[in-house]
Amino acid sequence: MAVKKLNPVDNKKILAREKSIERIKNAAITLFSKHGFAPTTMDMIAKQAKISKGLAYNYFKSKNQILEHIIDDHLNKQEVYYKNIPPNLSTKEYVREFFERSLSFARDEQKTVILLTVCFFQPGSVSLSKKMMDNIEKKFAPFTDAMRERFCHLGIHNPDQEIMFIRTFLHGLFMGQVFHDHKVCPIKNVVDVLLERYNQPAHKNN
């Protein structure tokens, strides 16, 4: 079946639309970071993006929807970092690889990480925070399953509790990397201490 080619006019419209959407999202990131989620309005976002408020509403129904798109873009980028983790790694090396890729992502996307962290503690963003967590569960289910399987093989009694521990630890590392000097917070050393948990072949936990 032949693929219908877009004519130059249609292609130009698509490119213009994508450019406008990107300008709106970049403007929103700037304003959310500067003023916070609650005080920022669609009017402010449109002015920052240098487009009319009507055009902004043509692409997004509300600032909540803009933040949802920012979240989706953020998670899609993050998912790429975890692709192709070698399947034959031991528990310790799998967790190490997961941490290294997570921290690499946090470094590359530092501005958005800070933005989302700040926004989720503000009024009106609770539902978006929940949506992000739900999306994380769906997108990272394969990696969670791979970790659970390794924890079971290691003899850990409660692998889901161990996964929660890993997530909490990783969140702390994110904050340490984003907000602190590496000399004050030697992240690699902290990770090495955690990984000692998985040295014992018959590791047990409650």
PDB file of C-alpha atoms in Angstrom, residues 8-184:
ATOM      1  CA  PRO A   8       4.602  21.205   0.704  1.00  0.00           C
ATOM      2  CA  VAL A   9       1.744  23.307   2.129  1.00  0.00           C
ATOM      3  CA  ASP A  10       0.564  20.567   4.505  1.00  0.00           C
ATOM      4  CA  ASN A  11       4.134  19.821   5.544  1.00  0.00           C
ATOM      5  CA  LYS A  12       4.699  23.502   6.282  1.00  0.00           C
ATOM      6  CA  LYS A  13       1.568  23.586   8.471  1.00  0.00           C
ATOM      7  CA  ILE A  14       2.715  20.547  10.441  1.00  0.00           C
ATOM      8  CA  LEU A  15       6.150  22.058  11.021  1.00  0.00           C
ATOM      9  CA  ALA A  16       4.589  25.362  12.109  1.00  0.00           C
ATOM     10  CA  ARG A  17       2.281  23.516  14.514  1.00  0.00           C
ATOM     11  CA  GLU A  18       5.167  21.520  16.029  1.00  0.00           C
ATOM     12  CA  LYS A  19       7.228  24.690  16.389  1.00  0.00           C
ATOM     13  CA  SER A  20       4.373  26.516  18.163  1.00  0.00           C
ATOM     14  CA  ILE A  21       3.757  23.600  20.529  1.00  0.00           C
ATOM     15  CA  GLU A  22       7.455  23.472  21.398  1.00  0.00           C
ATOM     16  CA  ARG A  23       7.512  27.227  22.046  1.00  0.00           C
ATOM     17  CA  ILE A  24       4.503  26.921  24.337  1.00  0.00           C
ATOM     18  CA  LYS A  25       6.055  24.080  26.325  1.00  0.00           C
ATOM     19  CA  ASN A  26       9.404  25.878  26.631  1.00  0.00           C
ATOM     20  CA  ALA A  27       7.619  29.033  27.769  1.00  0.00           C
ATOM     21  CA  ALA A  28       5.659  27.029  30.343  1.00  0.00           C
ATOM     22  CA  ILE A  29       8.839  25.406  31.681  1.00  0.00           C
ATOM     23  CA  THR A  30      10.429  28.845  32.088  1.00  0.00           C
ATOM     24  CA  LEU A  31       7.397  30.319  33.868  1.00  0.00           C
ATOM     25  CA  PHE A  32       6.628  27.282  36.041  1.00  0.00           C
ATOM     26  CA  SER A  33      10.259  27.328  37.181  1.00  0.00           C
ATOM     27  CA  LYS A  34      10.230  31.077  37.842  1.00  0.00           C
ATOM     28  CA  HIS A  35       6.775  31.636  39.350  1.00  0.00           C
ATOM     29  CA  GLY A  36       5.524  28.161  40.229  1.00  0.00           C
ATOM     30  CA  PHE A  37       2.655  26.163  38.761  1.00  0.00           C
ATOM     31  CA  ALA A  38      -0.288  27.788  40.571  1.00  0.00           C
ATOM     32  CA  PRO A  39       0.468  31.484  39.805  1.00  0.00           C
ATOM     33  CA  THR A  40       1.278  30.874  36.125  1.00  0.00           C
ATOM     34  CA  THR A  41      -1.601  31.551  33.707  1.00  0.00           C
ATOM     35  CA  MET A  42      -2.244  30.685  30.071  1.00  0.00           C
ATOM     36  CA  ASP A  43      -2.013  34.374  29.276  1.00  0.00           C
ATOM     37  CA  MET A  44       1.486  34.532  30.771  1.00  0.00           C
ATOM     38  CA  ILE A  45       2.509  31.424  28.831  1.00  0.00           C
ATOM     39  CA  ALA A  46       1.203  32.840  25.540  1.00  0.00           C
ATOM     40  CA  LYS A  47       3.080  36.124  26.087  1.00  0.00           C
ATOM     41  CA  GLN A  48       6.284  34.264  26.974  1.00  0.00           C
ATOM     42  CA  ALA A  49       5.922  32.134  23.816  1.00  0.00           C
ATOM     43  CA  LYS A  50       5.143  35.283  21.787  1.00  0.00           C
ATOM     44  CA  ILE A  51       1.903  33.919  20.376  1.00  0.00           C
ATOM     45  CA  SER A  52      -1.748  34.863  20.855  1.00  0.00           C
ATOM     46  CA  LYS A  53      -3.668  33.385  23.786  1.00  0.00           C
ATOM     47  CA  GLY A  54      -6.195  32.028  21.280  1.00  0.00           C
ATOM     48  CA  LEU A  55      -3.478  30.073  19.481  1.00  0.00           C
ATOM     49  CA  ALA A  56      -2.183  28.728  22.785  1.00  0.00           C
ATOM     50  CA  TYR A  57      -5.681  27.475  23.626  1.00  0.00           C
ATOM     51  CA  ASN A  58      -5.916  25.980  20.146  1.00  0.00           C
ATOM     52  CA  TYR A  59      -3.093  23.589  21.085  1.00  0.00           C
ATOM     53  CA  PHE A  60      -3.697  23.163  24.820  1.00  0.00           C
ATOM     54  CA  LYS A  61      -6.958  23.383  26.779  1.00  0.00           C
ATOM     55  CA  SER A  62      -5.208  24.471  29.973  1.00  0.00           C
ATOM     56  CA  LYS A  63      -1.864  24.865  31.720  1.00  0.00           C
ATOM     57  CA  ASN A  64      -2.545  21.456  33.291  1.00  0.00           C
ATOM     58  CA  GLN A  65      -2.525  19.900  29.834  1.00  0.00           C
ATOM     59  CA  ILE A  66       0.733  21.667  29.028  1.00  0.00           C
ATOM     60  CA  LEU A  67       2.323  20.225  32.158  1.00  0.00           C
ATOM     61  CA  GLU A  68       0.950  16.788  31.216  1.00  0.00           C
ATOM     62  CA  HIS A  69       2.735  17.046  27.864  1.00  0.00           C
ATOM     63  CA  ILE A  70       5.939  18.129  29.600  1.00  0.00           C
ATOM     64  CA  ILE A  71       5.618  15.098  31.894  1.00  0.00           C
ATOM     65  CA  ASP A  72       4.992  12.730  28.963  1.00  0.00           C
ATOM     66  CA  ASP A  73       8.024  14.081  27.085  1.00  0.00           C
ATOM     67  CA  HIS A  74      10.109  13.723  30.237  1.00  0.00           C
ATOM     68  CA  LEU A  75       9.078  10.094  30.781  1.00  0.00           C
ATOM     69  CA  ASN A  76       9.582   9.169  27.118  1.00  0.00           C
ATOM     70  CA  LYS A  77      13.124  10.538  27.275  1.00  0.00           C
ATOM     71  CA  GLN A  78      13.761   8.699  30.546  1.00  0.00           C
ATOM     72  CA  GLU A  79      12.513   5.401  29.126  1.00  0.00           C
ATOM     73  CA  VAL A  80      15.124   5.577  26.358  1.00  0.00           C
ATOM     74  CA  TYR A  81      17.909   5.621  28.959  1.00  0.00           C
ATOM     75  CA  TYR A  82      16.852   2.195  30.267  1.00  0.00           C
ATOM     76  CA  LYS A  83      16.590   0.498  26.884  1.00  0.00           C
ATOM     77  CA  ASN A  84      18.999  -2.312  26.121  1.00  0.00           C
ATOM     78  CA  ILE A  85      20.186  -2.985  29.663  1.00  0.00           C
ATOM     79  CA  PRO A  86      22.022  -6.309  29.198  1.00  0.00           C
ATOM     80  CA  PRO A  87      19.683  -9.149  30.297  1.00  0.00           C
ATOM     81  CA  ASN A  88      22.425 -11.371  31.746  1.00  0.00           C
ATOM     82  CA  LEU A  89      23.558  -9.004  34.515  1.00  0.00           C
ATOM     83  CA  SER A  90      23.630 -10.121  38.133  1.00  0.00           C
ATOM     84  CA  THR A  91      21.381  -8.420  40.677  1.00  0.00           C
ATOM     85  CA  LYS A  92      24.179  -6.140  41.837  1.00  0.00           C
ATOM     86  CA  GLU A  93      25.248  -5.149  38.320  1.00  0.00           C
ATOM     87  CA  TYR A  94      21.660  -4.702  37.121  1.00  0.00           C
ATOM     88  CA  VAL A  95      20.907  -2.313  39.982  1.00  0.00           C
ATOM     89  CA  ARG A  96      24.213  -0.498  39.362  1.00  0.00           C
ATOM     90  CA  GLU A  97      23.374  -0.095  35.664  1.00  0.00           C
ATOM     91  CA  PHE A  98      19.877   1.119  36.524  1.00  0.00           C
ATOM     92  CA  PHE A  99      21.305   3.723  38.913  1.00  0.00           C
ATOM     93  CA  GLU A 100      23.973   4.894  36.475  1.00  0.00           C
ATOM     94  CA  ARG A 101      21.464   5.392  33.673  1.00  0.00           C
ATOM     95  CA  SER A 102      19.004   7.105  36.008  1.00  0.00           C
ATOM     96  CA  LEU A 103      21.639   9.545  37.241  1.00  0.00           C
ATOM     97  CA  SER A 104      22.844  10.198  33.706  1.00  0.00           C
ATOM     98  CA  PHE A 105      19.268  11.093  32.775  1.00  0.00           C
ATOM     99  CA  ALA A 106      18.940  13.387  35.809  1.00  0.00           C
ATOM    100  CA  ARG A 107      22.126  15.205  34.764  1.00  0.00           C
ATOM    101  CA  ASP A 108      20.971  15.654  31.173  1.00  0.00           C
ATOM    102  CA  GLU A 109      17.444  16.728  32.148  1.00  0.00           C
ATOM    103  CA  GLN A 110      18.300  18.642  35.315  1.00  0.00           C
ATOM    104  CA  LYS A 111      16.125  21.651  34.501  1.00  0.00           C
ATOM    105  CA  THR A 112      12.983  19.542  33.994  1.00  0.00           C
ATOM    106  CA  VAL A 113      13.722  17.360  37.031  1.00  0.00           C
ATOM    107  CA  ILE A 114      13.848  20.465  39.239  1.00  0.00           C
ATOM    108  CA  LEU A 115      10.723  21.888  37.603  1.00  0.00           C
ATOM    109  CA  LEU A 116       8.632  18.761  38.170  1.00  0.00           C
ATOM    110  CA  THR A 117       9.895  18.331  41.728  1.00  0.00           C
ATOM    111  CA  VAL A 118       8.895  21.898  42.589  1.00  0.00           C
ATOM    112  CA  CYS A 119       5.562  21.782  40.747  1.00  0.00           C
ATOM    113  CA  PHE A 120       4.358  18.635  42.463  1.00  0.00           C
ATOM    114  CA  PHE A 121       4.536  20.305  45.864  1.00  0.00           C
ATOM    115  CA  GLN A 122       2.249  23.129  44.772  1.00  0.00           C
ATOM    116  CA  PRO A 123      -1.567  23.449  44.884  1.00  0.00           C
ATOM    117  CA  GLY A 124      -3.421  22.158  41.849  1.00  0.00           C
ATOM    118  CA  SER A 125      -0.802  19.640  40.752  1.00  0.00           C
ATOM    119  CA  VAL A 126      -1.684  16.648  42.956  1.00  0.00           C
ATOM    120  CA  SER A 127      -3.676  14.941  40.201  1.00  0.00           C
ATOM    121  CA  LEU A 128      -0.813  15.473  37.754  1.00  0.00           C
ATOM    122  CA  SER A 129       1.626  14.004  40.243  1.00  0.00           C
ATOM    123  CA  LYS A 130      -0.577  10.906  40.520  1.00  0.00           C
ATOM    124  CA  LYS A 131      -0.814  10.670  36.742  1.00  0.00           C
ATOM    125  CA  MET A 132       2.961  10.825  36.453  1.00  0.00           C
ATOM    126  CA  MET A 133       3.354   8.009  38.983  1.00  0.00           C
ATOM    127  CA  ASP A 134       0.781   5.914  37.097  1.00  0.00           C
ATOM    128  CA  ASN A 135       2.656   6.516  33.835  1.00  0.00           C
ATOM    129  CA  ILE A 136       5.945   5.567  35.483  1.00  0.00           C
ATOM    130  CA  GLU A 137       4.409   2.273  36.644  1.00  0.00           C
ATOM    131  CA  LYS A 138       3.292   1.451  33.086  1.00  0.00           C
ATOM    132  CA  LYS A 139       6.422   2.545  31.255  1.00  0.00           C
ATOM    133  CA  PHE A 140       8.886   0.930  33.630  1.00  0.00           C
ATOM    134  CA  ALA A 141       7.013  -2.307  34.310  1.00  0.00           C
ATOM    135  CA  PRO A 142       9.556  -4.384  32.277  1.00  0.00           C
ATOM    136  CA  PHE A 143      12.469  -3.033  34.329  1.00  0.00           C
ATOM    137  CA  THR A 144      10.563  -3.506  37.586  1.00  0.00           C
ATOM    138  CA  ASP A 145       9.805  -7.115  36.605  1.00  0.00           C
ATOM    139  CA  ALA A 146      13.456  -7.743  35.740  1.00  0.00           C
ATOM    140  CA  MET A 147      14.526  -6.386  39.130  1.00  0.00           C
ATOM    141  CA  ARG A 148      11.853  -8.396  40.946  1.00  0.00           C
ATOM    142  CA  GLU A 149      13.030 -11.593  39.256  1.00  0.00           C
ATOM    143  CA  ARG A 150      16.614 -10.970  40.333  1.00  0.00           C
ATOM    144  CA  PHE A 151      15.599 -10.209  43.914  1.00  0.00           C
ATOM    145  CA  CYS A 152      13.601 -13.440  44.063  1.00  0.00           C
ATOM    146  CA  HIS A 153      16.581 -15.373  42.715  1.00  0.00           C
ATOM    147  CA  LEU A 154      18.773 -13.768  45.371  1.00  0.00           C
ATOM    148  CA  GLY A 155      16.460 -15.079  48.081  1.00  0.00           C
ATOM    149  CA  ILE A 156      14.920 -11.768  49.123  1.00  0.00           C
ATOM    150  CA  HIS A 157      11.656 -12.531  50.923  1.00  0.00           C
ATOM    151  CA  ASN A 158       9.813  -9.383  49.873  1.00  0.00           C
ATOM    152  CA  PRO A 159      11.037  -8.257  46.419  1.00  0.00           C
ATOM    153  CA  ASP A 160       8.349  -5.567  46.054  1.00  0.00           C
ATOM    154  CA  GLN A 161       9.456  -3.988  49.314  1.00  0.00           C
ATOM    155  CA  GLU A 162      13.048  -4.102  48.055  1.00  0.00           C
ATOM    156  CA  ILE A 163      11.983  -2.369  44.837  1.00  0.00           C
ATOM    157  CA  MET A 164      10.301   0.352  46.892  1.00  0.00           C
ATOM    158  CA  PHE A 165      13.519   0.733  48.868  1.00  0.00           C
ATOM    159  CA  ILE A 166      15.485   1.087  45.607  1.00  0.00           C
ATOM    160  CA  ARG A 167      13.072   3.733  44.314  1.00  0.00           C
ATOM    161  CA  THR A 168      13.272   5.728  47.530  1.00  0.00           C
ATOM    162  CA  PHE A 169      17.056   5.513  47.513  1.00  0.00           C
ATOM    163  CA  LEU A 170      17.188   6.560  43.851  1.00  0.00           C
ATOM    164  CA  HIS A 171      14.928   9.543  44.516  1.00  0.00           C
ATOM    165  CA  GLY A 172      17.346  10.649  47.231  1.00  0.00           C
ATOM    166  CA  LEU A 173      20.235  10.317  44.772  1.00  0.00           C
ATOM    167  CA  PHE A 174      18.335  12.438  42.244  1.00  0.00           C
ATOM    168  CA  MET A 175      17.956  15.198  44.800  1.00  0.00           C
ATOM    169  CA  GLY A 176      21.560  14.877  45.902  1.00  0.00           C
ATOM    170  CA  GLN A 177      22.827  15.119  42.338  1.00  0.00           C
ATOM    171  CA  VAL A 178      20.557  17.984  41.333  1.00  0.00           C
ATOM    172  CA  PHE A 179      20.845  20.178  44.432  1.00  0.00           C
ATOM    173  CA  HIS A 180      24.252  19.386  45.970  1.00  0.00           C
ATOM    174  CA  ASP A 181      27.902  19.614  45.068  1.00  0.00           C
ATOM    175  CA  HIS A 182      29.336  16.197  44.167  1.00  0.00           C
ATOM    176  CA  LYS A 183      32.243  16.827  46.535  1.00  0.00           C
ATOM    177  CA  VAL A 184      29.773  17.187  49.386  1.00  0.00           C
TER     178      VAL A 184
END
